[in-house]
Short mmCIF file of C-alpha atoms and ligand atoms in Angstrom, two decimals:
data_model
loop_
_atom_site.label_atom_id
_atom_site.label_comp_id
_atom_site.label_asym_id
_atom_site.label_seq_id
_atom_site.Cartn_x
_atom_site.Cartn_y
_atom_site.Cartn_z
CA MET A 1 44.77 -35.89 130.52
CA ARG A 2 44.32 -32.58 132.13
CA PRO A 3 40.93 -31.95 132.81
CA MET A 4 39.27 -29.51 130.31
CA THR A 5 37.04 -26.61 131.52
CA ALA A 6 33.49 -26.36 130.01
CA HIS A 7 34.83 -22.90 128.31
CA TRP A 8 37.89 -24.74 126.54
CA ARG A 9 35.13 -27.42 125.64
CA LYS A 10 33.26 -24.85 123.86
CA ALA A 11 35.98 -23.26 122.13
CA LEU A 12 37.34 -26.36 120.41
CA ALA A 13 34.06 -27.38 119.09
CA ARG A 14 33.60 -23.98 117.55
CA ARG A 15 36.81 -24.83 115.89
CA ARG A 16 36.02 -27.83 114.85
CA ARG A 17 32.70 -26.39 113.58
CA GLN A 18 34.70 -23.78 111.67
CA LEU A 19 36.79 -26.33 109.73
CA MET A 20 34.00 -27.80 109.07
CA GLN A 21 32.24 -25.34 107.83
CA ALA A 22 35.08 -24.54 105.30
CA ALA A 23 35.59 -27.77 104.37
CA GLY A 24 31.87 -27.78 103.30
CA ASP A 25 29.14 -31.16 102.85
CA GLY A 26 30.88 -33.97 101.10
CA ALA A 27 34.38 -33.99 103.09
CA ILE A 28 35.81 -36.06 105.53
CA LEU A 29 38.95 -34.48 107.66
CA ILE A 30 41.15 -37.12 109.22
CA LEU A 31 43.99 -36.26 111.60
CA PRO A 32 45.70 -38.61 113.69
CA ALA A 33 47.41 -38.04 116.80
CA ALA A 34 50.98 -38.09 116.97
CA PRO A 35 52.92 -41.31 117.41
CA GLU A 36 55.11 -41.81 120.40
CA ARG A 37 58.66 -42.30 119.19
CA VAL A 38 61.29 -44.61 120.50
CA ARG A 39 64.49 -42.77 122.18
CA SER A 40 66.59 -45.61 123.40
CA ARG A 41 65.43 -49.23 123.33
CA ASP A 42 62.09 -49.62 125.29
CA THR A 43 61.92 -45.75 126.45
CA HIS A 44 60.18 -43.21 124.57
CA TYR A 45 61.18 -39.61 124.10
CA PRO A 46 58.98 -37.14 126.20
CA TYR A 47 55.29 -37.37 124.40
CA ARG A 48 54.04 -34.21 122.13
CA GLN A 49 50.90 -34.26 120.55
CA ASP A 50 50.36 -33.20 117.18
CA SER A 51 49.59 -29.71 116.78
CA ASP A 52 46.38 -29.73 114.95
CA PHE A 53 45.28 -32.86 116.70
CA TRP A 54 45.39 -30.86 119.81
CA TYR A 55 44.05 -27.58 118.87
CA LEU A 56 40.99 -29.68 117.54
CA THR A 57 40.57 -31.85 120.31
CA GLY A 58 42.79 -30.88 123.78
CA CYS A 59 43.57 -34.43 123.78
CA ASP A 60 47.03 -35.56 124.30
CA GLU A 61 47.18 -39.36 124.20
CA PRO A 62 48.66 -41.29 121.42
CA ASP A 63 47.02 -43.67 119.52
CA ALA A 64 43.88 -41.71 118.22
CA VAL A 65 42.69 -40.45 115.54
CA LEU A 66 40.10 -37.87 115.07
CA VAL A 67 37.76 -37.32 112.35
CA LEU A 68 35.13 -34.89 111.11
CA VAL A 69 32.68 -35.44 109.25
CA PRO A 70 30.06 -32.28 108.23
CA GLY A 71 26.84 -32.99 108.20
CA ARG A 72 26.76 -36.62 109.30
CA ALA A 73 23.28 -37.10 110.82
CA HIS A 74 24.95 -39.45 113.71
CA GLY A 75 27.37 -36.89 114.55
CA GLU A 76 30.28 -35.00 113.17
CA ALA A 77 32.73 -35.19 115.54
CA ILE A 78 34.01 -38.54 115.94
CA LEU A 79 37.44 -39.79 118.44
CA PHE A 80 38.63 -43.13 118.16
CA CYS A 81 41.08 -43.63 121.03
CA ARG A 82 42.63 -46.24 123.47
CA GLU A 83 40.67 -48.01 125.87
CA ARG A 84 41.21 -48.13 129.23
CA ASP A 85 43.18 -51.07 130.64
CA PRO A 86 44.08 -50.78 133.94
CA ALA A 87 47.07 -52.97 133.69
CA ARG A 88 48.54 -50.36 131.63
CA GLU A 89 47.25 -47.71 133.53
CA ALA A 90 48.77 -48.69 137.06
CA TRP A 91 52.34 -48.06 134.79
CA ASP A 92 51.41 -45.06 132.71
CA GLY A 93 48.68 -43.47 134.53
CA PRO A 94 45.12 -42.71 133.74
CA MET A 95 44.02 -43.39 130.15
CA LEU A 96 40.91 -41.24 128.60
CA GLY A 97 38.81 -44.41 127.12
CA PRO A 98 36.04 -43.80 124.39
CA GLU A 99 33.39 -44.10 127.32
CA ASP A 100 34.36 -41.00 128.53
CA ALA A 101 35.97 -39.10 125.49
CA MET A 102 32.56 -37.85 124.41
CA GLU A 103 31.77 -35.98 127.64
CA ALA A 104 35.46 -34.67 128.39
CA LEU A 105 36.30 -33.58 124.89
CA GLY A 106 32.64 -32.46 123.71
CA LEU A 107 32.64 -34.64 120.93
CA ASP A 108 29.92 -36.52 119.14
CA ASP A 109 31.06 -40.46 119.26
CA ALA A 110 33.95 -42.26 120.62
CA TYR A 111 35.01 -45.66 119.57
CA PRO A 112 38.16 -47.93 120.73
CA VAL A 113 40.87 -47.11 118.03
CA SER A 114 40.87 -51.26 117.58
CA ASP A 115 37.66 -50.71 115.45
CA ILE A 116 39.05 -48.16 113.31
CA ASP A 117 39.67 -50.51 110.71
CA ASP A 118 35.70 -51.71 110.57
CA ILE A 119 34.50 -48.01 110.93
CA LEU A 120 36.12 -45.89 108.54
CA PRO A 121 35.73 -47.60 105.67
CA GLY A 122 31.97 -46.63 106.30
CA LEU A 123 32.90 -42.88 106.92
CA LEU A 124 34.78 -42.28 103.91
CA GLU A 125 31.98 -43.90 101.81
CA GLY A 126 30.00 -41.44 100.06
CA ARG A 127 32.33 -38.39 100.74
CA ARG A 128 33.75 -36.82 97.98
CA ARG A 129 36.79 -35.22 99.34
CA VAL A 130 39.47 -36.48 102.12
CA HIS A 131 41.24 -33.74 103.65
CA TYR A 132 44.70 -34.85 105.23
CA HIS A 133 47.86 -34.03 105.69
CA LEU A 134 49.48 -36.81 103.42
CA GLY A 135 52.93 -37.80 103.97
CA ARG A 136 53.19 -36.45 107.70
CA ASP A 137 52.81 -40.00 109.06
CA ALA A 138 53.87 -42.70 106.61
CA ASP A 139 52.28 -45.58 108.48
CA PHE A 140 49.22 -43.83 108.96
CA ASP A 141 49.02 -42.58 104.74
CA LEU A 142 49.16 -46.73 104.32
CA LYS A 143 45.92 -47.31 106.39
CA LEU A 144 44.22 -44.53 105.15
CA ILE A 145 45.15 -45.95 101.74
CA GLY A 146 44.08 -49.43 102.73
CA TRP A 147 40.46 -47.61 104.03
CA ILE A 148 39.91 -46.10 100.87
CA ASN A 149 40.71 -49.16 98.93
CA ARG A 150 38.02 -51.45 100.98
CA VAL A 151 35.54 -48.98 99.44
CA ARG A 152 36.53 -49.30 96.10
CA ALA A 153 36.60 -52.69 96.44
CA GLN A 154 32.88 -51.81 97.21
CA VAL A 155 31.70 -49.99 93.98
CA ARG A 156 30.01 -52.85 92.17
CA GLN A 157 27.90 -53.30 95.49
CA GLY A 158 26.93 -49.31 94.89
CA ALA A 159 29.83 -47.77 97.05
CA GLN A 160 30.86 -44.31 96.40
CA PRO A 161 34.66 -43.68 97.16
CA PRO A 162 36.21 -40.60 97.39
CA GLN A 163 37.09 -38.65 94.77
CA GLU A 164 39.34 -35.72 95.88
CA PHE A 165 42.65 -35.74 98.26
CA LEU A 166 43.25 -32.29 99.42
CA GLU A 167 45.81 -31.12 101.93
CA LEU A 168 44.61 -30.43 104.88
CA GLY A 169 46.93 -27.51 106.27
CA HIS A 170 45.14 -25.24 103.26
CA LEU A 171 42.29 -24.92 105.81
CA LEU A 172 43.85 -25.28 109.03
CA ASP A 173 46.82 -23.75 108.83
CA GLU A 174 45.07 -20.49 107.95
CA MET A 175 42.75 -20.74 111.06
CA ARG A 176 45.66 -21.34 113.07
CA LEU A 177 47.27 -18.60 111.75
CA PHE A 178 44.88 -16.06 113.71
CA LYS A 179 45.11 -16.27 117.72
CA SER A 180 41.94 -16.05 119.53
CA ALA A 181 42.10 -13.95 122.57
CA ASP A 182 42.07 -17.28 124.74
CA GLU A 183 45.26 -18.80 122.81
CA ILE A 184 46.80 -14.85 123.24
CA LYS A 185 46.52 -15.36 126.44
CA LEU A 186 48.29 -18.80 126.85
CA MET A 187 51.10 -17.08 124.65
CA GLN A 188 51.14 -14.12 126.89
CA ARG A 189 51.86 -16.77 129.49
CA ALA A 190 54.49 -18.68 127.96
CA ALA A 191 56.03 -15.39 127.17
CA ASP A 192 56.04 -14.41 130.90
CA ILE A 193 57.60 -17.88 131.97
CA SER A 194 60.34 -17.27 129.34
CA VAL A 195 61.18 -13.51 130.66
CA GLU A 196 61.74 -15.00 134.06
CA ALA A 197 63.58 -17.55 132.78
CA HIS A 198 65.98 -15.79 130.68
CA ARG A 199 66.49 -12.95 133.49
CA ALA A 200 67.77 -16.28 135.65
CA ALA A 201 70.06 -16.72 133.24
CA MET A 202 71.28 -13.57 133.03
CA ARG A 203 71.65 -13.78 136.89
CA ALA A 204 73.55 -16.83 136.57
CA ALA A 205 75.88 -15.93 134.28
CA ARG A 206 79.81 -15.38 135.28
CA ALA A 207 82.77 -15.59 133.71
CA GLY A 208 83.49 -19.65 133.66
CA VAL A 209 79.90 -20.51 133.77
CA HIS A 210 79.05 -23.86 131.66
CA GLU A 211 76.51 -23.31 128.31
CA TYR A 212 74.97 -25.85 130.12
CA GLU A 213 74.57 -24.45 133.86
CA LEU A 214 72.84 -21.65 132.14
CA GLN A 215 70.57 -23.69 129.97
CA ALA A 216 69.64 -25.60 133.84
CA GLU A 217 68.61 -22.20 135.21
CA LEU A 218 66.19 -21.61 131.91
CA GLU A 219 64.86 -24.89 132.28
CA ARG A 220 64.40 -24.78 136.03
CA VAL A 221 62.26 -21.75 135.64
CA PHE A 222 60.11 -23.56 132.65
CA ARG A 223 59.38 -26.15 135.03
CA LEU A 224 58.66 -24.09 138.17
CA HIS A 225 55.57 -22.84 136.07
CA ASP A 226 54.43 -26.10 134.47
CA ALA A 227 55.80 -25.56 131.14
CA GLN A 228 58.91 -26.93 128.96
CA PRO A 229 61.30 -26.25 126.32
CA ALA A 230 59.15 -25.24 123.19
CA TYR A 231 62.44 -26.31 121.15
CA ALA A 232 65.90 -27.49 122.44
CA SER A 233 67.34 -24.30 123.90
CA ILE A 234 70.35 -22.48 122.77
CA VAL A 235 73.07 -21.64 124.78
CA GLY A 236 76.26 -20.42 122.96
CA ALA A 237 79.14 -18.35 124.60
CA GLY A 238 81.61 -16.61 122.09
CA ALA A 239 81.79 -17.93 118.65
CA ASN A 240 79.13 -20.75 119.45
CA ALA A 241 76.58 -18.16 119.37
CA CYS A 242 77.52 -17.50 115.16
CA VAL A 243 76.13 -21.31 115.15
CA LEU A 244 72.64 -20.62 114.49
CA HIS A 245 70.90 -23.91 115.53
CA TYR A 246 73.72 -24.46 118.25
CA ARG A 247 72.68 -27.50 120.58
CA ALA A 248 75.95 -28.60 122.48
CA ASN A 249 75.56 -26.16 125.18
CA ALA A 250 78.81 -28.00 126.71
CA ALA A 251 81.37 -25.43 126.43
CA LYS A 252 82.81 -23.09 129.24
CA SER A 253 82.44 -19.68 129.27
CA ARG A 254 85.77 -17.02 129.36
CA ALA A 255 85.76 -13.71 130.69
CA GLY A 256 84.48 -10.79 128.26
CA GLU A 257 83.00 -13.37 125.92
CA LEU A 258 79.21 -12.44 125.05
CA VAL A 259 76.54 -15.83 125.58
CA LEU A 260 73.43 -16.02 123.03
CA VAL A 261 70.64 -17.60 124.62
CA ASP A 262 67.88 -18.33 122.50
CA ALA A 263 65.17 -20.42 124.80
CA GLY A 264 61.58 -20.60 125.08
CA ALA A 265 58.75 -21.69 127.41
CA GLU A 266 56.19 -24.21 125.76
CA TYR A 267 52.65 -23.51 128.12
CA ARG A 268 49.48 -25.70 127.39
CA GLY A 269 51.34 -26.45 123.82
CA TYR A 270 51.90 -22.86 123.17
CA ALA A 271 55.98 -21.61 122.36
CA ALA A 272 57.28 -18.43 123.02
CA ASP A 273 60.50 -17.88 121.52
CA ILE A 274 63.13 -15.44 122.82
CA THR A 275 66.99 -14.89 122.13
CA ARG A 276 68.98 -12.27 124.48
CA THR A 277 72.85 -11.55 123.99
CA PHE A 278 74.67 -10.40 126.99
CA PRO A 279 78.14 -10.10 128.66
CA VAL A 280 78.76 -13.23 130.64
CA ASP A 281 80.51 -10.65 132.92
CA GLY A 282 77.84 -8.52 133.15
CA ARG A 283 79.53 -5.56 130.74
CA PHE A 284 79.73 -4.79 127.33
CA GLY A 285 83.11 -4.50 125.66
CA LYS A 286 82.91 -1.67 122.92
CA ALA A 287 82.57 -3.97 119.85
CA GLN A 288 80.26 -5.90 121.20
CA ARG A 289 78.37 -2.99 122.36
CA ALA A 290 78.74 -1.36 118.88
CA LEU A 291 76.91 -4.69 117.56
CA HIS A 292 74.68 -5.23 120.06
CA ASP A 293 73.17 -1.80 119.63
CA LEU A 294 73.20 -2.10 115.75
CA VAL A 295 71.05 -5.28 116.25
CA CYS A 296 68.67 -3.46 118.94
CA ALA A 297 68.19 -0.63 115.94
CA ALA A 298 67.65 -3.45 113.48
CA GLN A 299 64.95 -4.63 115.48
CA ALA A 300 63.30 -1.73 116.21
CA ALA A 301 63.09 -0.31 113.02
CA ALA A 302 60.95 -4.34 111.57
CA LEU A 303 58.80 -3.71 114.79
CA ALA A 304 57.78 -0.09 113.25
CA GLN A 305 56.29 -1.99 110.54
CA ALA A 306 54.28 -4.31 112.75
CA ARG A 307 51.09 -3.32 112.41
CA PRO A 308 47.83 -4.23 110.12
CA GLY A 309 47.97 -3.52 106.28
CA VAL A 310 51.63 -4.04 105.81
CA PRO A 311 53.31 -6.57 104.13
CA TYR A 312 54.66 -9.00 106.71
CA GLU A 313 58.17 -8.97 104.54
CA ALA A 314 58.30 -5.13 105.05
CA GLY A 315 59.77 -5.66 108.68
CA HIS A 316 62.77 -7.80 107.30
CA ARG A 317 63.79 -5.60 104.92
CA ALA A 318 63.72 -2.74 107.75
CA ALA A 319 65.85 -4.84 109.47
CA VAL A 320 68.19 -5.32 107.03
CA GLU A 321 68.57 -1.79 105.89
CA THR A 322 69.71 -1.04 109.16
CA LEU A 323 71.95 -3.71 109.53
CA THR A 324 73.55 -3.31 106.42
CA ASP A 325 74.10 0.99 106.92
CA GLY A 326 75.00 0.08 110.37
CA LEU A 327 77.63 -2.59 109.26
CA LEU A 328 78.84 -0.06 106.52
CA SER A 329 79.23 2.74 109.44
CA LEU A 330 81.27 0.30 111.31
CA GLY A 331 83.77 -0.51 108.19
CA LEU A 332 82.83 -4.18 108.31
CA LEU A 333 81.12 -3.66 105.06
CA LYS A 334 82.53 -1.81 102.03
CA GLY A 335 80.52 0.62 99.55
CA THR A 336 77.52 2.00 99.46
CA LEU A 337 74.10 1.39 100.77
CA LYS A 338 72.26 0.90 97.64
CA THR A 339 75.38 -1.31 96.33
CA ALA A 340 75.74 -3.24 99.65
CA LEU A 341 71.63 -3.92 99.44
CA ALA A 342 71.53 -4.46 96.05
CA ASP A 343 74.12 -7.14 96.07
CA GLY A 344 72.59 -8.50 99.74
CA ALA A 345 76.44 -7.78 101.34
CA TYR A 346 74.67 -8.12 104.43
CA LYS A 347 74.50 -11.69 103.84
CA ARG A 348 78.10 -12.70 104.81
CA TYR A 349 77.24 -11.99 108.98
CA TYR A 350 73.22 -12.00 108.65
CA ARG A 351 72.16 -15.62 107.03
CA HIS A 352 68.12 -15.84 108.56
CA LYS A 353 65.40 -14.42 108.09
CA THR A 354 64.16 -11.81 110.55
CA GLY A 355 60.92 -13.84 111.59
CA HIS A 356 58.25 -16.51 111.64
CA TRP A 357 54.88 -17.20 112.76
CA LEU A 358 54.62 -18.59 116.38
CA GLY A 359 51.91 -20.19 118.01
CA LEU A 360 51.20 -24.45 118.56
CA ASP A 361 54.39 -24.82 116.60
CA VAL A 362 57.38 -22.34 117.04
CA HIS A 363 57.81 -22.30 113.78
CA ASP A 364 54.59 -21.95 113.44
CA VAL A 365 52.09 -22.69 110.34
CA GLY A 366 50.77 -20.12 107.90
CA GLU A 367 51.63 -18.81 104.54
CA TYR A 368 53.77 -15.91 104.04
CA ARG A 369 53.32 -15.15 100.81
CA ILE A 370 49.66 -15.04 98.57
CA ASP A 371 49.98 -15.21 95.26
CA GLY A 372 53.71 -14.43 95.13
CA ALA A 373 53.42 -11.31 96.87
CA SER A 374 54.00 -11.04 100.56
CA ARG A 375 50.78 -11.25 102.83
CA LEU A 376 49.75 -8.12 104.73
CA LEU A 377 49.85 -8.52 108.55
CA GLU A 378 46.23 -8.96 110.26
CA PRO A 379 45.30 -8.84 113.92
CA GLY A 380 45.69 -11.89 115.89
CA MET A 381 48.98 -13.20 114.26
CA VAL A 382 51.86 -13.67 116.09
CA PHE A 383 55.47 -13.45 114.72
CA THR A 384 58.77 -13.28 115.60
CA ILE A 385 61.47 -10.33 114.88
CA GLU A 386 64.53 -11.77 115.21
CA PRO A 387 67.31 -9.72 113.57
CA GLY A 388 71.09 -10.95 114.38
CA LEU A 389 74.63 -10.49 113.28
CA TYR A 390 77.55 -13.24 113.34
CA VAL A 391 80.83 -12.68 112.53
CA PRO A 392 82.92 -16.01 111.97
CA ALA A 393 85.59 -16.07 114.26
CA ASP A 394 88.40 -16.61 111.21
CA ASP A 395 87.16 -13.60 108.85
CA ALA A 396 90.05 -12.23 107.60
CA THR A 397 88.43 -9.31 106.35
CA VAL A 398 87.15 -7.63 109.66
CA GLU A 399 89.24 -6.16 112.31
CA ALA A 400 89.94 -8.67 114.90
CA LYS A 401 87.90 -6.94 117.56
CA TRP A 402 85.03 -7.87 115.53
CA ARG A 403 85.71 -11.76 115.12
CA GLY A 404 83.66 -14.20 116.79
CA ILE A 405 80.70 -11.86 118.05
CA GLY A 406 77.32 -13.39 117.34
CA ILE A 407 74.26 -11.56 118.50
CA ARG A 408 70.63 -12.24 118.23
CA ILE A 409 67.76 -10.40 119.37
CA GLU A 410 64.30 -11.77 119.39
CA ASP A 411 61.18 -10.84 120.78
CA ASP A 412 57.21 -12.08 119.88
CA VAL A 413 54.87 -9.88 118.71
CA LEU A 414 51.05 -9.81 118.26
CA VAL A 415 49.42 -7.57 115.66
CA THR A 416 46.76 -5.75 117.13
CA ASP A 417 43.93 -3.42 116.12
CA ASP A 418 45.58 -0.69 115.58
CA GLY A 419 49.38 -1.72 115.95
CA HIS A 420 51.69 -4.38 117.81
CA ARG A 421 51.97 -5.53 121.38
CA VAL A 422 55.30 -7.34 122.04
CA LEU A 423 54.43 -10.19 124.61
CA THR A 424 57.78 -10.57 125.33
CA GLY A 425 58.20 -6.89 125.94
CA ALA A 426 58.82 -7.30 129.60
CA LEU A 427 62.30 -8.55 129.00
CA GLU A 428 65.79 -6.10 129.26
CA ARG A 429 66.94 -5.77 125.62
CA SER A 430 69.37 -2.74 125.27
CA ALA A 431 72.98 -3.41 126.74
CA ASP A 432 72.52 -0.62 129.05
CA ASP A 433 69.36 -2.80 130.64
CA VAL A 434 71.09 -5.74 130.36
CA GLU A 435 74.05 -4.40 132.36
CA ARG A 436 71.98 -2.74 135.02
CA LEU A 437 69.73 -6.14 135.39
CA MET A 438 72.83 -8.37 135.59
CA ALA A 439 74.38 -6.06 138.05
CA GLY A 440 71.56 -6.71 140.67
CA GLY A 441 69.20 -4.28 139.45
N1 LIG B 1 64.48 -21.03 118.39
C1 LIG B 1 64.16 -20.84 116.75
C2 LIG B 1 64.02 -19.69 116.37
O1 LIG B 1 64.57 -18.61 116.90
O2 LIG B 1 63.60 -19.71 115.37
MN1 MN B 2 62.59 -17.89 115.94
MN1 MN B 3 64.52 -18.49 118.97
#
């Protein structure tokens, strides 16, 4: 456990109160910690706490359960966690333990998780609504059903089992979508670390560099700042850039190729998500530059839509229009802007959307549409803007010079009261700026 400051303890207590208020009296909210996952025989993947659990507890241990019981006189915020075990701590490091959890995390009550079967049915009894992420953790789903059945078995003795089961995300996702000033500070830190990492990768590039060497540069900088990759870093040279979630990162680059780097740091749970595409040997070719300029223009068009009151989808529409127009001018598409937009011709070269919410999860929670319509942007929302163009290496419908070029440019944007702030705006983006940086500027 990282020690938590009093300021954070208070902020987390506020979040729990806000969630309980939204759920109302008569509700109970149940959130298990993420389970540990085996990677190989008896060793585990590096542990990553469930984002919701982290958001509400600041506790990064597995085998824990947060239970929120709004209006409960004997305490509303209850944690079940592992008991301390000196023999185990000698191998795995310090554990929180229920004795210290209350004080350390600012909770009302804490019990050993080994007692949960005895205690939870009593907490469920008399609560009408259960808020829970059904289907996220099948083992835990079964435990919950067991506890509920224990209450149901007591009906003739007067027990009142819950009547309604609700998706926890309805309330919690909406809270997480709007970032507080504290969260924005952490996201800015994740962004700053990621900017430095991308610069290190650009500086380390040269013809013949392996994709994994650039990955090593990125992740060296992440670790240097107590961060880690927020998702598997993508480093794709040449036509590998056209594989949207390329992860092999094993190829050797060749002179004259572009390399696409999509990598972001996770800092205190918060993700950054940046993509830059640059020439391994420091100079864009003519065709490469033309497509890079076009993707830059599409990103600028989308960014111009990032302000309160504008539909989220307006950014995607602006990017698509700019890309389509440019592809027509460069001769990669035929026809008029109107027909090319209407028949979605751009999808041949641009297969994804222009962004996603960003936060504790790299593809963060939150609705994109409300009652069938794109939701309007509001201050505190953070999302990526990441247009791209990917010309398949075997596309015989275009001139050879375009084939195998893959470009994406991705930045992280906060909606502010009067517009936006690009959290990752410090990183070189235009072809000229990238070349200057790579030349040692
Ligand atoms: N890095 C994954 C994405 O850009 O959505
Ligand atoms: Mn992204
Ligand atoms: Mn990305």
